[in-house]
């Protein structure tokens, strides 16, 4: 059975990192005789340029019908803050497909410890899974502008909190059995509901998992001073967005982190956590590892090809271990060369 993958390269470095990752996907498909079929659609700023909308109807329909969606990045200075925005297309896509659970793994590769701006002994062994709630909170609340005043409503329901928390607890059981729920319960009502709901679910169904609560401001500090104390992080949409970029520094570069956005079925959206990186776009120097890691997550979660996914992860490990690096990590490889280095390790 053919696996239908919708490709949304998007803007800036998006097309560069997706092409690089497709090289790896095609090679692994060949190796494991996987029938992967890629169909590309307009999305983001590129779609605004082509037809005036960041998420054209045709693109959304293809995404609904796909087995998986593979995305580069959207946005850039060309599409200003106050006009129709590429990012709005991404938010609608996540919400329309019900992709409420965003998994962002942060793992330090041993060979990269020396590349971090943080002390090696502090980041050694970092292995965190961020579970970011993705379809609620301030991102999706009513937005208002009245004269000189603006507001963004932040709302969460118990239902939204429980389904995200469940994914975090389940994931923890397969890891080091620890969840840190991060909120701002000393100030925000949504955070108080978040904490109460997580505590109730934990007592009822997940008492075997260790649970800790932290306030987001001190968590932002502790993630740098004691990152080894985190296993699974469970947090709401906006905090998860901010903390995941912070955590990318623990791994060495924002270009390294991939993500999976999942809902209740097997359809998923896979993308690196970084943006369109307009400052380096068009130069073929972006780090494609986060996108290749997202490809491995796609093989694992949507296509259920565990062996192929493990093979891609091992090839990433081997390439980095061999000192093959892009310039964000002090290396010399182009985006394409980095992908070729991963391909070269697929069979080894
Ligand atoms: P960014 O993540 O695009 O870039 C931040 C910094 O990290 C830049 O210096 C960039 O060069 C560097 N960087 C990012 N990806 C890299 C890679 N693969 N290799 C090497 N260096 C990399 O964040 P930004 O500049 O704040 O945002 C640019 C645009 O991207 C904005 O319009 C934003 O809304 C959008 N954005 C989109 C997504 C997405 O599509 N999922 C995610 C984040 C930001
Ligand atoms: C991300 C991005 C998006 C977000 C933007 C582009 C809407 O920053 O995926 O991390 O804030 O969710
Ligand atoms: Mn982000």
Coordinates of C-alpha atoms and ligand atoms in Angstrom, one line a residue:
X1 CA 0.0 0.0 0.0
X2 CA 1.4 3.4 -1.1
X3 CA 2.0 5.9 1.7
X4 CA 0.8 9.3 0.5
X5 CA 2.9 12.1 1.8
X6 CA 1.9 15.7 1.2
X7 CA 5.0 17.9 0.9
X8 CA 4.7 21.5 2.0
X9 CA 8.1 23.1 1.5
X10 CA 6.9 26.6 2.4
X11 CA 9.2 29.6 2.6
X12 CA 12.8 30.6 3.2
X13 CA 15.0 27.6 4.1
X14 CA 11.8 25.4 4.0
X15 CA 12.3 24.1 0.4
X16 CA 16.1 23.6 1.1
X17 CA 15.6 21.5 4.3
X18 CA 12.6 19.5 2.9
X19 CA 14.5 18.6 -0.3
X20 CA 17.5 17.5 1.8
X21 CA 15.2 15.3 4.0
X22 CA 13.4 13.9 0.9
X23 CA 16.9 12.6 -0.3
X24 CA 17.1 10.6 2.9
X25 CA 13.5 9.4 2.7
X26 CA 13.9 8.3 -0.9
X27 CA 17.1 6.4 0.0
X28 CA 15.5 4.7 3.0
X29 CA 12.4 3.9 1.0
X30 CA 14.7 2.2 -1.6
X31 CA 16.5 0.3 1.2
X32 CA 13.3 -1.0 2.8
X33 CA 11.2 -1.2 -0.4
X34 CA 8.7 1.3 1.0
X35 CA 6.2 2.7 -1.5
X36 CA 6.4 6.4 -0.6
X37 CA 4.6 8.9 -2.8
X38 CA 5.2 12.6 -2.5
X39 CA 2.9 15.3 -3.8
X40 CA 3.8 18.9 -3.3
X41 CA 1.3 21.7 -2.5
X42 CA 1.5 25.5 -2.1
X43 CA 1.5 26.6 1.6
X44 CA 2.5 29.7 3.6
X45 CA 4.0 32.7 2.0
X46 CA 4.5 30.8 -1.3
X47 CA 0.8 30.1 -1.4
X48 CA -0.1 33.8 -0.6
X49 CA 2.0 34.7 -3.6
X50 CA 0.5 32.0 -5.8
X51 CA -3.2 32.5 -4.9
X52 CA -3.7 35.0 -2.1
X53 CA -4.2 32.4 0.7
X54 CA -1.6 30.8 3.1
X55 CA -3.7 27.6 3.2
X56 CA -5.5 27.1 -0.1
X57 CA -8.6 24.8 -0.1
X58 CA -6.8 22.3 -2.4
X59 CA -3.8 22.1 0.1
X60 CA -6.1 21.5 3.1
X61 CA -8.1 18.9 1.2
X62 CA -4.9 17.0 0.2
X63 CA -3.6 17.2 3.8
X64 CA -6.9 15.6 5.1
X65 CA -6.5 12.8 2.6
X66 CA -2.8 12.1 3.2
X67 CA -1.1 9.5 5.3
X68 CA 1.3 12.2 6.6
X69 CA 2.2 15.8 6.0
X70 CA 5.9 16.8 5.7
X71 CA 6.5 20.5 6.2
X72 CA 9.6 22.8 5.9
X73 CA 8.8 26.2 7.4
X74 CA 6.6 29.3 6.7
X75 CA 6.9 33.0 7.0
X76 CA 9.4 35.8 6.4
X77 CA 9.8 39.5 6.2
X78 CA 8.2 39.6 2.8
X79 CA 4.8 39.0 4.4
X80 CA 4.5 41.8 7.0
X81 CA 3.1 41.5 10.5
X82 CA -0.2 43.3 9.8
X83 CA -1.2 41.7 6.4
X84 CA -2.3 38.2 5.7
X85 CA 0.3 36.0 7.3
X86 CA 1.8 32.6 6.3
X87 CA 1.8 31.5 9.9
X88 CA -2.0 31.7 10.0
X89 CA -2.1 28.9 7.5
X90 CA 0.0 26.7 9.8
X91 CA -2.2 27.4 12.8
X92 CA -5.4 26.6 10.7
X93 CA -3.8 23.4 9.4
X94 CA -2.9 22.2 13.0
X95 CA -6.4 23.1 14.3
X96 CA -8.4 21.8 11.3
X97 CA -6.6 18.4 11.5
X98 CA -7.0 18.2 15.3
X99 CA -3.2 17.9 15.8
X100 CA -3.2 18.7 19.5
X101 CA -0.1 16.9 20.7
X102 CA 3.3 18.3 19.5
X103 CA 6.2 16.1 20.4
X104 CA 9.6 17.9 20.4
X105 CA 12.5 15.6 21.5
X106 CA 15.7 17.3 22.7
X107 CA 18.7 15.0 22.9
X108 CA 22.3 16.0 23.1
X109 CA 24.5 14.1 20.7
X110 CA 27.7 13.3 22.6
X111 CA 29.8 14.6 19.8
X112 CA 28.1 18.0 19.9
X113 CA 28.6 18.7 23.6
X114 CA 31.6 20.9 22.9
X115 CA 29.6 23.0 20.4
X116 CA 27.1 24.2 23.0
X117 CA 27.5 27.6 24.6
X118 CA 26.7 25.8 27.8
X119 CA 29.2 24.0 30.0
X120 CA 29.7 20.4 28.9
X121 CA 29.3 18.9 32.3
X122 CA 25.9 20.6 32.7
X123 CA 24.4 19.4 29.5
X124 CA 25.8 15.9 29.4
X125 CA 23.1 13.2 28.9
X126 CA 20.3 15.7 28.2
X127 CA 17.3 13.7 26.9
X128 CA 14.0 15.6 27.1
X129 CA 10.7 15.1 25.4
X130 CA 8.6 18.3 25.2
X131 CA 4.9 17.6 24.9
X132 CA 3.5 21.0 23.7
X133 CA -0.3 21.3 23.6
X134 CA -0.8 22.6 20.1
X135 CA -4.4 23.6 19.3
X136 CA -5.5 25.7 22.3
X137 CA -4.5 28.6 24.5
X138 CA -3.7 32.1 23.4
X139 CA -2.9 31.1 19.9
X140 CA -6.5 30.3 19.2
X141 CA -8.5 32.6 21.5
X142 CA -10.4 35.7 20.3
X143 CA -8.1 38.5 19.0
X144 CA -9.3 42.0 19.3
X145 CA -8.0 45.5 18.5
X146 CA -9.9 48.5 19.6
X147 CA -8.1 51.9 19.0
X148 CA -4.9 51.8 21.0
X149 CA -5.8 48.5 22.8
X150 CA -5.4 44.9 21.8
X151 CA -6.2 41.6 23.4
X152 CA -5.6 37.9 22.9
X153 CA -7.9 35.6 24.8
X154 CA -6.3 32.5 26.5
X155 CA -8.7 29.7 27.1
X156 CA -8.3 26.0 28.0
X157 CA -10.8 23.4 28.7
X158 CA -10.3 20.3 30.9
X159 CA -10.9 18.2 27.8
X160 CA -8.0 19.8 26.0
X161 CA -5.7 19.5 29.0
X162 CA -6.5 15.9 29.7
X163 CA -5.9 14.7 26.2
X164 CA -2.5 16.4 26.0
X165 CA -1.5 15.2 29.5
X166 CA -2.4 11.7 28.6
X167 CA 0.1 11.7 25.8
X168 CA 2.8 13.0 28.1
X169 CA 2.1 10.4 30.8
X170 CA 2.0 7.6 28.3
X171 CA 5.3 8.8 26.7
X172 CA 6.9 9.0 30.2
X173 CA 6.1 5.3 30.9
X174 CA 8.2 4.4 27.9
X175 CA 11.1 6.6 29.1
X176 CA 12.3 7.5 32.6
X177 CA 8.8 7.7 34.0
X178 CA 8.9 11.4 35.0
X179 CA 6.7 14.3 33.9
X180 CA 7.3 18.0 34.7
X181 CA 4.1 20.0 34.1
X182 CA 5.0 23.6 33.4
X183 CA 2.5 26.4 34.0
X184 CA 2.0 29.8 35.5
X185 CA -0.5 28.8 38.2
X186 CA 0.6 31.7 40.5
X187 CA -0.9 34.2 38.0
X188 CA -3.1 32.6 35.3
X189 CA -6.5 31.0 35.7
X190 CA -5.9 28.7 32.7
X191 CA -2.7 27.5 34.5
X192 CA -4.7 26.8 37.7
X193 CA -7.1 24.7 35.7
X194 CA -4.2 23.1 34.0
X195 CA -2.5 22.1 37.3
X196 CA -5.7 20.9 39.0
X197 CA -6.6 18.8 35.9
X198 CA -3.1 17.3 35.6
X199 CA -3.1 16.4 39.3
X200 CA -6.5 14.8 39.0
X201 CA -5.6 12.7 36.0
X202 CA -2.3 11.7 37.5
X203 CA -4.0 10.5 40.7
X204 CA -6.7 8.6 38.8
X205 CA -4.7 6.9 36.0
X206 CA -1.0 7.6 36.2
X207 CA 0.0 7.5 39.8
X208 CA 2.9 5.2 38.8
X209 CA 4.5 8.1 36.9
X210 CA 6.5 10.7 38.9
X211 CA 4.9 14.1 38.5
X212 CA 6.4 17.5 39.3
X213 CA 5.0 21.0 38.7
X214 CA 7.1 24.1 37.9
X215 CA 6.3 27.7 37.1
X216 CA 7.4 28.6 33.6
X217 CA 9.7 31.4 34.7
X218 CA 11.8 29.3 37.0
X219 CA 11.6 26.3 34.6
X220 CA 13.2 28.6 31.9
X221 CA 16.1 29.1 34.3
X222 CA 16.4 25.5 35.5
X223 CA 16.4 24.1 31.9
X224 CA 19.7 25.8 31.5
X225 CA 21.2 25.2 35.0
X226 CA 19.9 21.6 35.5
X227 CA 18.6 20.2 32.2
X228 CA 19.3 16.7 33.3
X229 CA 16.4 16.9 35.8
X230 CA 13.8 16.8 33.0
X231 CA 12.4 13.7 31.3
X232 CA 9.0 14.6 29.7
X233 CA 7.9 18.2 29.9
X234 CA 4.1 18.8 29.5
X235 CA 3.1 22.4 28.8
X236 CA 0.6 24.6 27.1
X237 CA 0.9 26.0 23.6
X238 CA 2.7 29.3 24.1
X239 CA 5.1 28.1 26.9
X240 CA 5.9 25.1 24.7
X241 CA 6.8 27.2 21.8
X242 CA 9.2 29.4 23.8
X243 CA 10.8 26.6 25.9
X244 CA 11.4 24.4 22.9
X245 CA 13.5 27.1 21.1
X246 CA 15.4 27.5 24.4
X247 CA 16.0 23.8 24.7
X248 CA 17.4 23.6 21.2
X249 CA 20.5 25.3 22.7
X250 CA 21.0 22.3 24.9
X251 CA 21.2 20.1 21.8
X252 CA 23.6 22.5 20.1
X253 CA 21.5 24.3 17.4
X254 CA 17.9 25.0 16.6
X255 CA 18.6 23.3 13.3
X256 CA 18.8 19.9 15.0
X257 CA 15.3 19.6 16.5
X258 CA 12.4 17.8 14.7
X259 CA 8.8 17.5 15.7
X260 CA 5.6 15.5 15.3
X261 CA 2.2 17.0 15.6
X262 CA -0.3 14.2 16.3
X263 CA -4.1 13.9 16.8
X264 CA -6.3 11.0 17.7
X265 CA -5.7 9.1 14.4
X266 CA -2.5 8.2 12.6
X267 CA -2.3 11.3 10.4
X268 CA 0.5 13.5 11.6
X269 CA 2.3 16.7 10.6
X270 CA 6.1 16.6 10.7
X271 CA 8.3 19.7 10.7
X272 CA 11.6 21.0 12.2
X273 CA 10.9 23.3 15.2
X274 CA 12.8 26.2 13.5
X275 CA 11.4 28.8 11.2
X276 CA 12.1 29.9 7.7
X277 CA 15.5 31.4 8.7
X278 CA 15.3 34.3 6.2
X279 CA 18.9 35.4 7.2
X280 CA 20.4 32.3 5.7
X281 CA 17.8 31.3 3.1
X282 CA 18.8 30.6 -0.5
X283 CA 22.4 29.7 0.4
X284 CA 22.0 26.0 0.9
X285 CA 23.7 26.2 4.4
X286 CA 20.7 25.5 6.7
X287 CA 21.1 22.5 9.0
X288 CA 18.7 19.8 7.7
X289 CA 19.1 17.4 10.7
X290 CA 15.9 18.7 12.4
X291 CA 13.9 18.0 9.2
X292 CA 15.5 14.6 8.7
X293 CA 14.7 13.8 12.4
X294 CA 11.1 14.8 11.6
X295 CA 11.2 12.4 8.7
X296 CA 12.2 9.6 11.1
X297 CA 9.3 10.6 13.3
X298 CA 7.0 10.4 10.3
X299 CA 8.2 6.9 9.5
X300 CA 7.7 5.9 13.1
X301 CA 4.3 7.5 14.1
X302 CA 2.3 7.8 10.9
X303 CA 3.7 5.2 8.6
X304 CA 4.5 2.6 11.4
X305 CA 7.9 1.8 9.8
X306 CA 9.9 1.3 13.0
X307 CA 12.9 -0.3 11.4
X308 CA 13.2 2.4 8.8
X309 CA 12.8 5.1 11.4
X310 CA 15.5 3.6 13.6
X311 CA 17.8 3.3 10.6
X312 CA 17.4 7.1 9.8
X313 CA 18.0 8.0 13.5
X314 CA 21.1 5.8 13.6
X315 CA 22.4 7.4 10.4
X316 CA 21.9 10.9 11.8
X317 CA 23.9 9.7 14.9
X318 CA 26.6 8.2 12.8
X319 CA 27.0 11.3 10.6
X320 CA 27.2 13.6 13.6
X321 CA 29.5 11.2 15.4
X322 CA 31.8 11.3 12.4
X323 CA 32.1 15.1 12.8
X324 CA 30.1 15.8 9.7
X325 CA 28.5 19.2 10.5
X326 CA 26.9 22.2 9.0
X327 CA 28.1 25.7 9.7
X328 CA 25.7 26.4 12.6
X329 CA 27.8 23.8 14.5
X330 CA 31.1 25.0 13.2
X331 CA 31.3 22.6 10.3
X332 CA 31.7 23.1 6.6
X333 CA 28.9 20.9 5.0
X334 CA 26.1 22.5 3.0
X335 CA 22.5 21.5 3.6
X336 CA 22.6 19.0 0.7
X337 CA 26.0 17.6 1.7
X338 CA 24.7 17.0 5.3
X339 CA 21.8 15.0 3.9
X340 CA 24.1 13.0 1.7
X341 CA 26.3 12.3 4.7
X342 CA 23.2 10.8 6.5
X343 CA 22.3 8.8 3.3
X344 CA 25.8 7.4 3.2
X345 CA 25.4 6.1 6.8
X346 CA 22.0 4.5 6.2
X347 CA 23.4 1.1 5.2
X348 CA 26.4 1.1 7.5
Ligands
LIG1 P1 14.0 31.0 12.8 O1 13.9 29.8 13.5 O2 13.6 31.0 11.4 O3 15.5 31.5 12.9 C1 16.1 31.9 14.1 C2 17.7 31.8 14.0 O4 18.0 30.4 13.9 C3 18.2 32.5 12.7 O5 19.4 33.1 13.0 C4 18.4 31.3 11.7 O6 19.3 31.5 10.7 C5 18.7 30.2 12.6 N1 18.2 28.9 12.1 C6 17.0 28.5 12.0 N2 16.9 27.3 11.4 C7 18.2 27.0 11.1 C8 18.8 25.8 10.5 N3 18.0 24.8 10.0 N4 20.1 25.8 10.3 C9 20.9 26.8 10.8 N5 20.4 27.9 11.4 C10 19.0 28.0 11.6 O7 13.2 32.1 13.6 P2 12.8 33.6 13.2 O8 13.9 34.3 12.5 O9 12.3 34.2 14.5 O10 11.5 33.4 12.2 C11 11.6 33.6 10.8 C12 10.2 33.3 10.3 O11 9.9 31.9 10.4 C13 9.1 34.1 11.0 O12 8.2 34.5 10.0 C14 8.4 33.0 11.8 O13 7.1 33.3 12.1 C15 8.6 31.8 11.0 N6 8.6 30.5 11.8 C16 8.0 29.5 11.2 C17 8.0 28.2 11.8 C18 7.3 27.1 11.1 O14 7.0 27.2 10.0 N7 7.1 26.0 11.8 C19 8.6 28.1 13.0 C20 9.2 29.2 13.6 C21 9.2 30.4 13.0
LIG2 C1 6.6 26.8 15.8 C2 6.4 28.2 15.2 C3 4.9 28.5 15.0 C4 4.3 28.5 16.4 C5 4.6 29.8 14.3 C6 5.3 29.9 13.0 C7 3.1 29.9 14.1 O1 7.1 29.1 16.0 O2 6.1 25.8 15.2 O3 7.3 26.6 16.8 O4 4.4 29.5 17.1 O5 3.7 27.5 16.8
LIG3 MN1 8.3 28.3 17.5

